[in-house]
Amino acid sequence: MAAGSEEREREQRWRALSEQLLREPELAFHEQRAHDLICAELTREGFAVQRNYVFSTGFRAEYKQPPEPAPVDGVAVALVCEYDALPGLGHACGHNLVAAGTLAAASAIRRCMEKERVNGRLVVLGVPGSEAARPRCKSRLLDEGALTGLTALLALHPTSPRDPSLCPAIEQESVAGQWLDVRFHGPASVDAAVLLYWILASRCRGVVSRGGSNPCEPTTLAESQYVLVAPDDATLCERRQMAEDALLGVAKATGCFFECRFGKPRPRPVFNRVLEQLYSEQVLKTGVAPSWFSCSSGQWYGAWSDWGRVSRALPCLRATYIVPGALGPPHSRAFAEVVASPPALNATFEAAEALAATALKVLEQRDDSLVSQHLLQQARIHVPPTRAH
């Protein structure tokens, strides 16, 4: 089969995979069909695949050059593949595109490593549950040692020109975050929950999840969940103190008593500047217009994710690209509609080309300059002490 025919055949398979994920979306930690489809494609592309890796719907695929039994020294690059859907919105975050784009990038890197004899390891990590209410899988992979020995961790993700969380082609405005669960007990428990919401709403994201279902029946229990978010770790500590003060004040004002539980703080992701620069250069070379969106002056807006700890442990890149025609940000119905379009997949494959070129630049390095630069970057980050909770 001619090279051009092989390329077209691969692209058709990945388009079909994206369409199947769209038709049959699976929620966090239930992505069995997506897991099987992606693993089958990676096996077909020459990767050694471990299914059910760490999680029941996780996987790890690896390609080595030179292959076993020859020893492999030096650089190892991993691609992150996400494939879960959102409740009620399907693939409104574009994980059908992420899966197809990651396969395209992995295939391109593997074939170049084989043809050009680029020594090193290429790993594809299937990470389930990214859309879970409290995403934690990347941190779990770190704790399980699944990221040990990796030089860099790269990921691709679609976005919209209307997504205010992005300020250029690299996502830099992600946030630090911490969960808060609250229960109010007493005749005025609903009043307390509503009052707390009004106090915290300007600085937190939250819902009153329980407050009675019949206005004719007295309610003595109300429950709320919040995620405290902030542009940096120090501000997150301040917002936790604000929440604690608000809880005490509301309880005193309403005569209720409360139970509260703070989750473990998650630091703001800090992506690697060298990888950002490499990706931006490759985007320009491919002719793809950089995803540039100017944030409102002096304001920040961010995405709650589990990249924080991982991005501080090793060099990471979360490369973004604009989906043509998107009339709303990710997690909106408008975005869910556009990720099913052929232009969305075209943009995905163009961005995957730039990501593959970035990964190859890392694989071709023969020293630890990237890791050294990452350690220097992390040393400049002030991390406030974690409060007891």
GROMACS .gro file of C-alpha atoms in nm:
model
  389
    1MET     CA    1   0.000   0.000   0.000
    2ALA     CA    2   0.138   0.345  -0.092
    3ALA     CA    3   0.234   0.583   0.188
    4GLY     CA    4  -0.043   0.826   0.093
    5SER     CA    5  -0.301   0.548   0.098
    6GLU     CA    6  -0.180   0.431   0.439
    7GLU     CA    7  -0.211   0.785   0.576
    8ARG     CA    8  -0.565   0.821   0.446
    9GLU     CA    9  -0.661   0.479   0.583
   10ARG     CA   10  -0.528   0.571   0.927
   11GLU     CA   11  -0.710   0.902   0.928
   12GLN     CA   12  -1.035   0.733   0.828
   13ARG     CA   13  -1.001   0.489   1.120
   14TRP     CA   14  -0.944   0.771   1.367
   15ARG     CA   15  -1.236   0.970   1.230
   16ALA     CA   16  -1.452   0.660   1.271
   17LEU     CA   17  -1.328   0.617   1.629
   18SER     CA   18  -1.417   0.979   1.709
   19GLU     CA   19  -1.764   0.928   1.564
   20GLN     CA   20  -1.816   0.612   1.768
   21LEU     CA   21  -1.719   0.790   2.089
   22LEU     CA   22  -1.970   1.062   2.000
   23ARG     CA   23  -2.248   0.810   1.937
   24GLU     CA   24  -2.181   0.617   2.256
   25PRO     CA   25  -2.042   0.860   2.518
   26GLU     CA   26  -1.925   0.701   2.843
   27LEU     CA   27  -1.900   0.880   3.176
   28ALA     CA   28  -1.598   0.897   3.406
   29PHE     CA   29  -1.458   0.555   3.505
   30HIS     CA   30  -1.709   0.374   3.281
   31GLU     CA   31  -1.520   0.422   2.951
   32GLN     CA   32  -1.482   0.050   2.875
   33ARG     CA   33  -1.577   0.074   2.507
   34ALA     CA   34  -1.348   0.373   2.448
   35HIS     CA   35  -1.069   0.194   2.636
   36ASP     CA   36  -1.101  -0.113   2.412
   37LEU     CA   37  -1.120   0.086   2.087
   38ILE     CA   38  -0.815   0.300   2.162
   39CYS     CA   39  -0.610   0.004   2.287
   40ALA     CA   40  -0.692  -0.187   1.968
   41GLU     CA   41  -0.571   0.106   1.756
   42LEU     CA   42  -0.247   0.138   1.952
   43THR     CA   43  -0.181  -0.236   1.922
   44ARG     CA   44  -0.236  -0.206   1.548
   45GLU     CA   45   0.016   0.081   1.539
   46GLY     CA   46   0.289  -0.134   1.692
   47PHE     CA   47   0.269  -0.038   2.058
   48ALA     CA   48   0.296  -0.282   2.347
   49VAL     CA   49  -0.031  -0.218   2.532
   50GLN     CA   50  -0.117  -0.282   2.898
   51ARG     CA   51  -0.493  -0.271   2.942
   52ASN     CA   52  -0.666  -0.184   3.271
   53TYR     CA   53  -0.353   0.002   3.381
   54VAL     CA   54  -0.387   0.141   3.738
   55PHE     CA   55  -0.761   0.198   3.667
   56SER     CA   56  -1.012  -0.046   3.520
   57THR     CA   57  -1.046   0.178   3.215
   58GLY     CA   58  -0.689   0.307   3.204
   59PHE     CA   59  -0.410   0.186   2.979
   60ARG     CA   60  -0.040   0.225   2.905
   61ALA     CA   61   0.106   0.176   2.556
   62GLU     CA   62   0.480   0.188   2.488
   63TYR     CA   63   0.711   0.188   2.189
   64LYS     CA   64   1.089   0.158   2.225
   65GLN     CA   65   1.364   0.237   1.979
   66PRO     CA   66   1.577   0.032   1.957
   67PRO     CA   67   1.334  -0.249   2.047
   68GLU     CA   68   1.405  -0.516   2.306
   69PRO     CA   69   1.635  -0.679   2.397
   70ALA     CA   70   1.867  -0.386   2.322
   71PRO     CA   71   1.886  -0.145   2.620
   72VAL     CA   72   1.713   0.191   2.594
   73ASP     CA   73   1.873   0.488   2.763
   74GLY     CA   74   1.781   0.852   2.786
   75VAL     CA   75   1.464   1.027   2.691
   76ALA     CA   76   1.106   0.906   2.742
   77VAL     CA   77   0.805   1.111   2.632
   78ALA     CA   78   0.445   1.035   2.728
   79LEU     CA   79   0.121   1.148   2.566
   80VAL     CA   80  -0.193   1.180   2.779
   81CYS     CA   81  -0.514   1.043   2.623
   82GLU     CA   82  -0.854   1.138   2.770
   83TYR     CA   83  -1.182   0.987   2.651
   84ASP     CA   84  -1.463   1.027   2.905
   85ALA     CA   85  -1.781   1.229   2.848
   86LEU     CA   86  -1.986   1.475   3.053
   87PRO     CA   87  -2.321   1.392   3.219
   88GLY     CA   88  -2.600   1.520   2.997
   89LEU     CA   89  -2.362   1.690   2.752
   90GLY     CA   90  -2.181   1.402   2.585
   91HIS     CA   91  -1.841   1.504   2.452
   92ALA     CA   92  -1.885   1.875   2.521
   93CYS     CA   93  -1.521   1.886   2.630
   94GLY     CA   94  -1.405   1.734   2.302
   95HIS     CA   95  -1.250   1.416   2.437
   96ASN     CA   96  -1.353   1.238   2.118
   97LEU     CA   97  -1.109   1.476   1.946
   98VAL     CA   98  -0.846   1.424   2.215
   99ALA     CA   99  -0.855   1.048   2.158
  100ALA     CA  100  -0.829   1.080   1.779
  101GLY     CA  101  -0.558   1.347   1.802
  102THR     CA  102  -0.351   1.151   2.051
  103LEU     CA  103  -0.363   0.846   1.825
  104ALA     CA  104  -0.255   1.058   1.528
  105ALA     CA  105   0.036   1.211   1.722
  106ALA     CA  106   0.146   0.876   1.867
  107SER     CA  107   0.143   0.712   1.524
  108ALA     CA  108   0.343   0.994   1.366
  109ILE     CA  109   0.604   0.989   1.643
  110ARG     CA  110   0.637   0.610   1.636
  111ARG     CA  111   0.685   0.599   1.258
  112CYS     CA  112   0.945   0.876   1.268
  113MET     CA  113   1.134   0.705   1.552
  114GLU     CA  114   1.141   0.385   1.349
  115LYS     CA  115   1.238   0.547   1.020
  116GLU     CA  116   1.495   0.797   1.153
  117ARG     CA  117   1.623   0.566   1.429
  118VAL     CA  118   1.539   0.817   1.701
  119ASN     CA  119   1.629   0.635   2.021
  120GLY     CA  120   1.408   0.659   2.326
  121ARG     CA  121   1.067   0.561   2.456
  122LEU     CA  122   0.723   0.682   2.359
  123VAL     CA  123   0.442   0.614   2.608
  124VAL     CA  124   0.069   0.675   2.567
  125LEU     CA  125  -0.119   0.692   2.898
  126GLY     CA  126  -0.495   0.642   2.895
  127VAL     CA  127  -0.630   0.856   3.179
  128PRO     CA  128  -0.998   0.796   3.266
  129GLY     CA  129  -1.221   1.011   3.481
  130SER     CA  130  -1.099   1.353   3.370
  131GLU     CA  131  -1.456   1.483   3.387
  132ALA     CA  132  -1.521   1.341   3.733
  133ALA     CA  133  -1.648   1.593   3.987
  134ARG     CA  134  -1.315   1.567   4.167
  135PRO     CA  135  -1.059   1.460   3.905
  136ARG     CA  136  -0.760   1.286   4.061
  137CYS     CA  137  -0.629   1.027   3.815
  138LYS     CA  138  -0.313   1.209   3.709
  139SER     CA  139  -0.214   1.249   4.073
  140ARG     CA  140  -0.289   0.880   4.128
  141LEU     CA  141  -0.058   0.787   3.838
  142LEU     CA  142   0.212   0.998   4.002
  143ASP     CA  143   0.160   0.826   4.338
  144GLU     CA  144   0.162   0.480   4.177
  145GLY     CA  145   0.498   0.546   4.009
  146ALA     CA  146   0.348   0.534   3.660
  147LEU     CA  147   0.527   0.857   3.565
  148THR     CA  148   0.868   0.752   3.695
  149GLY     CA  149   1.141   0.777   3.432
  150LEU     CA  150   0.947   1.009   3.202
  151THR     CA  151   1.122   1.313   3.060
  152ALA     CA  152   0.805   1.500   2.965
  153LEU     CA  153   0.427   1.462   2.967
  154LEU     CA  154   0.236   1.610   2.672
  155ALA     CA  155  -0.137   1.649   2.610
  156LEU     CA  156  -0.360   1.793   2.340
  157HIS     CA  157  -0.695   1.962   2.405
  158PRO     CA  158  -0.948   2.151   2.191
  159THR     CA  159  -1.090   2.485   2.291
  160SER     CA  160  -1.297   2.773   2.159
  161PRO     CA  161  -1.213   3.135   2.073
  162ARG     CA  162  -1.488   3.213   2.324
  163ASP     CA  163  -1.312   3.025   2.605
  164PRO     CA  164  -1.183   3.294   2.846
  165SER     CA  165  -0.951   3.052   3.026
  166LEU     CA  166  -0.689   3.068   2.753
  167CYS     CA  167  -0.426   3.332   2.692
  168PRO     CA  168  -0.225   3.194   2.418
  169ALA     CA  169  -0.181   2.860   2.249
  170ILE     CA  170  -0.073   2.714   2.580
  171GLU     CA  171  -0.314   2.699   2.871
  172GLN     CA  172  -0.157   2.914   3.141
  173GLU     CA  173  -0.455   3.034   3.341
  174SER     CA  174  -0.551   2.713   3.520
  175VAL     CA  175  -0.628   2.749   3.886
  176ALA     CA  176  -0.545   2.622   4.231
  177GLY     CA  177  -0.842   2.458   4.398
  178GLN     CA  178  -0.981   2.291   4.708
  179TRP     CA  179  -1.312   2.116   4.776
  180LEU     CA  180  -1.544   2.203   5.062
  181ASP     CA  181  -1.842   1.992   5.178
  182VAL     CA  182  -2.087   2.153   5.423
  183ARG     CA  183  -2.389   2.028   5.619
  184PHE     CA  184  -2.613   2.260   5.819
  185HIS     CA  185  -2.841   2.115   6.088
  186GLY     CA  186  -3.139   2.294   6.240
  187PRO     CA  187  -3.478   2.449   6.156
  188ALA     CA  188  -3.303   2.725   5.956
  189SER     CA  189  -3.065   2.491   5.775
  190VAL     CA  190  -3.187   2.593   5.428
  191ASP     CA  191  -3.155   2.961   5.520
  192ALA     CA  192  -2.799   2.893   5.631
  193ALA     CA  193  -2.712   2.711   5.309
  194VAL     CA  194  -2.855   2.990   5.092
  195LEU     CA  195  -2.684   3.261   5.297
  196LEU     CA  196  -2.350   3.082   5.271
  197TYR     CA  197  -2.395   3.048   4.896
  198TRP     CA  198  -2.454   3.420   4.855
  199ILE     CA  199  -2.143   3.498   5.058
  200LEU     CA  200  -1.915   3.256   4.872
  201ALA     CA  201  -2.056   3.271   4.519
  202SER     CA  202  -1.835   3.560   4.407
  203ARG     CA  203  -1.519   3.370   4.497
  204CYS     CA  204  -1.617   3.003   4.474
  205ARG     CA  205  -1.814   2.763   4.259
  206GLY     CA  206  -2.083   2.578   4.448
  207VAL     CA  207  -2.423   2.415   4.464
  208VAL     CA  208  -2.683   2.351   4.732
  209SER     CA  209  -2.736   1.981   4.673
  210ARG     CA  210  -2.990   1.910   4.947
  211GLY     CA  211  -3.247   2.138   5.101
  212GLY     CA  212  -3.576   1.956   5.103
  213SER     CA  213  -3.819   1.871   4.823
  214ASN     CA  214  -4.157   1.976   4.964
  215PRO     CA  215  -4.221   2.332   5.089
  216CYS     CA  216  -4.491   2.197   5.323
  217GLU     CA  217  -4.246   1.973   5.507
  218PRO     CA  218  -3.996   2.112   5.759
  219THR     CA  219  -3.632   2.071   5.662
  220THR     CA  220  -3.362   2.037   5.925
  221LEU     CA  221  -3.071   1.936   5.702
  222ALA     CA  222  -2.911   2.119   5.409
  223GLU     CA  223  -2.599   2.016   5.219
  224SER     CA  224  -2.368   2.217   4.993
  225GLN     CA  225  -2.055   2.149   4.793
  226TYR     CA  226  -1.803   2.411   4.684
  227VAL     CA  227  -1.475   2.422   4.504
  228LEU     CA  228  -1.261   2.710   4.619
  229VAL     CA  229  -1.059   2.836   4.323
  230ALA     CA  230  -0.786   3.097   4.300
  231PRO     CA  231  -0.525   3.219   4.052
  232ASP     CA  232  -0.242   3.107   4.280
  233ASP     CA  233  -0.174   2.896   4.586
  234ALA     CA  234  -0.139   3.187   4.831
  235THR     CA  235  -0.478   3.329   4.731
  236LEU     CA  236  -0.630   2.984   4.776
  237CYS     CA  237  -0.520   2.985   5.140
  238GLU     CA  238  -0.685   3.325   5.185
  239ARG     CA  239  -1.009   3.199   5.033
  240ARG     CA  240  -1.016   2.899   5.261
  241GLN     CA  241  -0.991   3.135   5.558
  242MET     CA  242  -1.273   3.342   5.409
  243ALA     CA  243  -1.488   3.029   5.380
  244GLU     CA  244  -1.416   2.928   5.740
  245ASP     CA  245  -1.510   3.276   5.865
  246ALA     CA  246  -1.829   3.270   5.657
  247LEU     CA  247  -1.929   2.931   5.798
  248LEU     CA  248  -1.892   3.053   6.155
  249GLY     CA  249  -2.082   3.373   6.084
  250VAL     CA  250  -2.370   3.198   5.907
  251ALA     CA  251  -2.404   2.938   6.182
  252LYS     CA  252  -2.419   3.210   6.446
  253ALA     CA  253  -2.669   3.419   6.248
  254THR     CA  254  -2.909   3.130   6.181
  255GLY     CA  255  -2.871   2.932   6.502
  256CYS     CA  256  -2.762   2.621   6.312
  257PHE     CA  257  -2.468   2.397   6.375
  258PHE     CA  258  -2.262   2.264   6.088
  259GLU     CA  259  -2.022   1.996   5.975
  260CYS     CA  260  -1.759   2.077   5.714
  261ARG     CA  261  -1.481   1.893   5.539
  262PHE     CA  262  -1.207   2.053   5.332
  263GLY     CA  263  -1.043   1.843   5.065
  264LYS     CA  264  -0.672   1.838   5.000
  265PRO     CA  265  -0.554   2.159   4.830
  266ARG     CA  266  -0.453   2.121   4.466
  267PRO     CA  267  -0.178   2.354   4.346
  268ARG     CA  268  -0.211   2.561   4.032
  269PRO     CA  269  -0.064   2.383   3.729
  270VAL     CA  270   0.264   2.530   3.610
  271PHE     CA  271   0.343   2.412   3.259
  272ASN     CA  272   0.697   2.398   3.125
  273ARG     CA  273   0.814   2.707   2.936
  274VAL     CA  274   1.058   2.520   2.713
  275LEU     CA  275   0.783   2.285   2.598
  276GLU     CA  276   0.550   2.581   2.546
  277GLN     CA  277   0.808   2.749   2.322
  278LEU     CA  278   0.874   2.428   2.128
  279TYR     CA  279   0.505   2.373   2.066
  280SER     CA  280   0.448   2.733   1.960
  281GLU     CA  281   0.733   2.706   1.709
  282GLN     CA  282   0.592   2.384   1.564
  283VAL     CA  283   0.244   2.539   1.537
  284LEU     CA  284   0.388   2.820   1.326
  285LYS     CA  285   0.575   2.573   1.105
  286THR     CA  286   0.260   2.375   1.031
  287GLY     CA  287   0.076   2.691   0.932
  288VAL     CA  288  -0.190   2.651   1.200
  289ALA     CA  289  -0.295   2.985   1.346
  290PRO     CA  290  -0.199   2.998   1.717
  291SER     CA  291  -0.491   2.981   1.959
  292TRP     CA  292  -0.458   3.332   2.100
  293PHE     CA  293  -0.725   3.488   2.317
  294SER     CA  294  -0.660   3.806   2.511
  295CYS     CA  295  -0.785   3.780   2.867
  296SER     CA  296  -0.986   4.066   3.015
  297SER     CA  297  -0.753   4.320   3.169
  298GLY     CA  298  -0.646   4.222   3.516
  299GLN     CA  299  -0.889   3.931   3.539
  300TRP     CA  300  -0.831   3.558   3.546
  301TYR     CA  301  -1.049   3.266   3.466
  302GLY     CA  302  -0.938   2.909   3.504
  303ALA     CA  303  -1.015   2.545   3.466
  304TRP     CA  304  -1.033   2.308   3.763
  305SER     CA  305  -0.813   2.008   3.685
  306ASP     CA  306  -0.571   1.756   3.835
  307TRP     CA  307  -0.261   1.881   3.652
  308GLY     CA  308  -0.122   2.071   3.952
  309ARG     CA  309   0.093   1.812   4.130
  310VAL     CA  310   0.197   1.638   3.809
  311SER     CA  311   0.309   1.961   3.641
  312ARG     CA  312   0.537   2.030   3.936
  313ALA     CA  313   0.686   1.680   3.936
  314LEU     CA  314   0.799   1.669   3.572
  315PRO     CA  315   0.793   1.891   3.261
  316CYS     CA  316   0.436   1.907   3.127
  317LEU     CA  317   0.260   2.065   2.832
  318ARG     CA  318  -0.115   2.097   2.778
  319ALA     CA  319  -0.130   2.222   2.421
  320THR     CA  320  -0.454   2.376   2.304
  321TYR     CA  321  -0.601   2.453   1.964
  322ILE     CA  322  -0.915   2.627   1.845
  323VAL     CA  323  -1.203   2.427   1.700
  324PRO     CA  324  -1.340   2.617   1.397
  325GLY     CA  325  -1.695   2.740   1.431
  326ALA     CA  326  -1.722   2.694   1.808
  327LEU     CA  327  -1.988   2.933   1.941
  328GLY     CA  328  -1.939   2.847   2.306
  329PRO     CA  329  -1.663   2.732   2.542
  330PRO     CA  330  -1.592   2.369   2.636
  331HIS     CA  331  -1.863   2.216   2.858
  332SER     CA  332  -2.137   2.397   2.665
  333ARG     CA  333  -2.400   2.255   2.430
  334ALA     CA  334  -2.266   2.474   2.151
  335PHE     CA  335  -1.922   2.316   2.188
  336ALA     CA  336  -2.075   1.967   2.199
  337GLU     CA  337  -2.227   2.031   1.857
  338VAL     CA  338  -1.912   2.159   1.688
  339VAL     CA  339  -1.679   1.878   1.805
  340ALA     CA  340  -1.876   1.642   1.581
  341SER     CA  341  -1.791   1.838   1.265
  342PRO     CA  342  -1.527   1.743   1.003
  343PRO     CA  343  -1.349   2.081   1.045
  344ALA     CA  344  -1.302   2.002   1.415
  345LEU     CA  345  -1.121   1.679   1.327
  346ASN     CA  346  -0.916   1.857   1.060
  347ALA     CA  347  -0.797   2.108   1.320
  348THR     CA  348  -0.726   1.822   1.560
  349PHE     CA  349  -0.501   1.642   1.313
  350GLU     CA  350  -0.314   1.968   1.237
  351ALA     CA  351  -0.257   2.027   1.608
  352ALA     CA  352  -0.152   1.662   1.652
  353GLU     CA  353   0.113   1.719   1.386
  354ALA     CA  354   0.256   2.008   1.588
  355LEU     CA  355   0.243   1.803   1.909
  356ALA     CA  356   0.422   1.513   1.740
  357ALA     CA  357   0.695   1.747   1.617
  358THR     CA  358   0.732   1.883   1.971
  359ALA     CA  359   0.767   1.533   2.115
  360LEU     CA  360   1.030   1.444   1.855
  361LYS     CA  361   1.231   1.755   1.947
  362VAL     CA  362   1.234   1.632   2.306
  363LEU     CA  363   1.327   1.276   2.204
  364GLU     CA  364   1.615   1.405   1.994
  365GLN     CA  365   1.781   1.586   2.283
  366ARG     CA  366   2.088   1.413   2.419
  367ASP     CA  367   2.118   1.582   2.758
  368ASP     CA  368   1.901   1.667   3.056
  369SER     CA  369   1.852   2.034   2.965
  370LEU     CA  370   1.472   2.011   2.972
  371VAL     CA  371   1.465   1.850   3.316
  372SER     CA  372   1.727   2.094   3.448
  373GLN     CA  373   1.526   2.390   3.323
  374HIS     CA  374   1.211   2.245   3.477
  375LEU     CA  375   1.376   2.211   3.818
  376LEU     CA  376   1.496   2.571   3.797
  377GLN     CA  377   1.146   2.689   3.704
  378GLN     CA  378   0.992   2.500   3.996
  379ALA     CA  379   1.249   2.639   4.239
  380ARG     CA  380   1.120   2.988   4.161
  381ILE     CA  381   0.762   2.899   4.253
  382HIS     CA  382   0.660   2.988   4.606
  383VAL     CA  383   0.436   2.716   4.747
  384PRO     CA  384   0.261   2.825   5.068
  385PRO     CA  385   0.248   2.571   5.351
  386THR     CA  386  -0.051   2.337   5.347
  387ARG     CA  387  -0.284   2.401   5.638
  388ALA     CA  388  -0.399   2.113   5.852
  389HIS     CA  389  -0.740   1.981   5.756
   0.00000   0.00000   0.00000
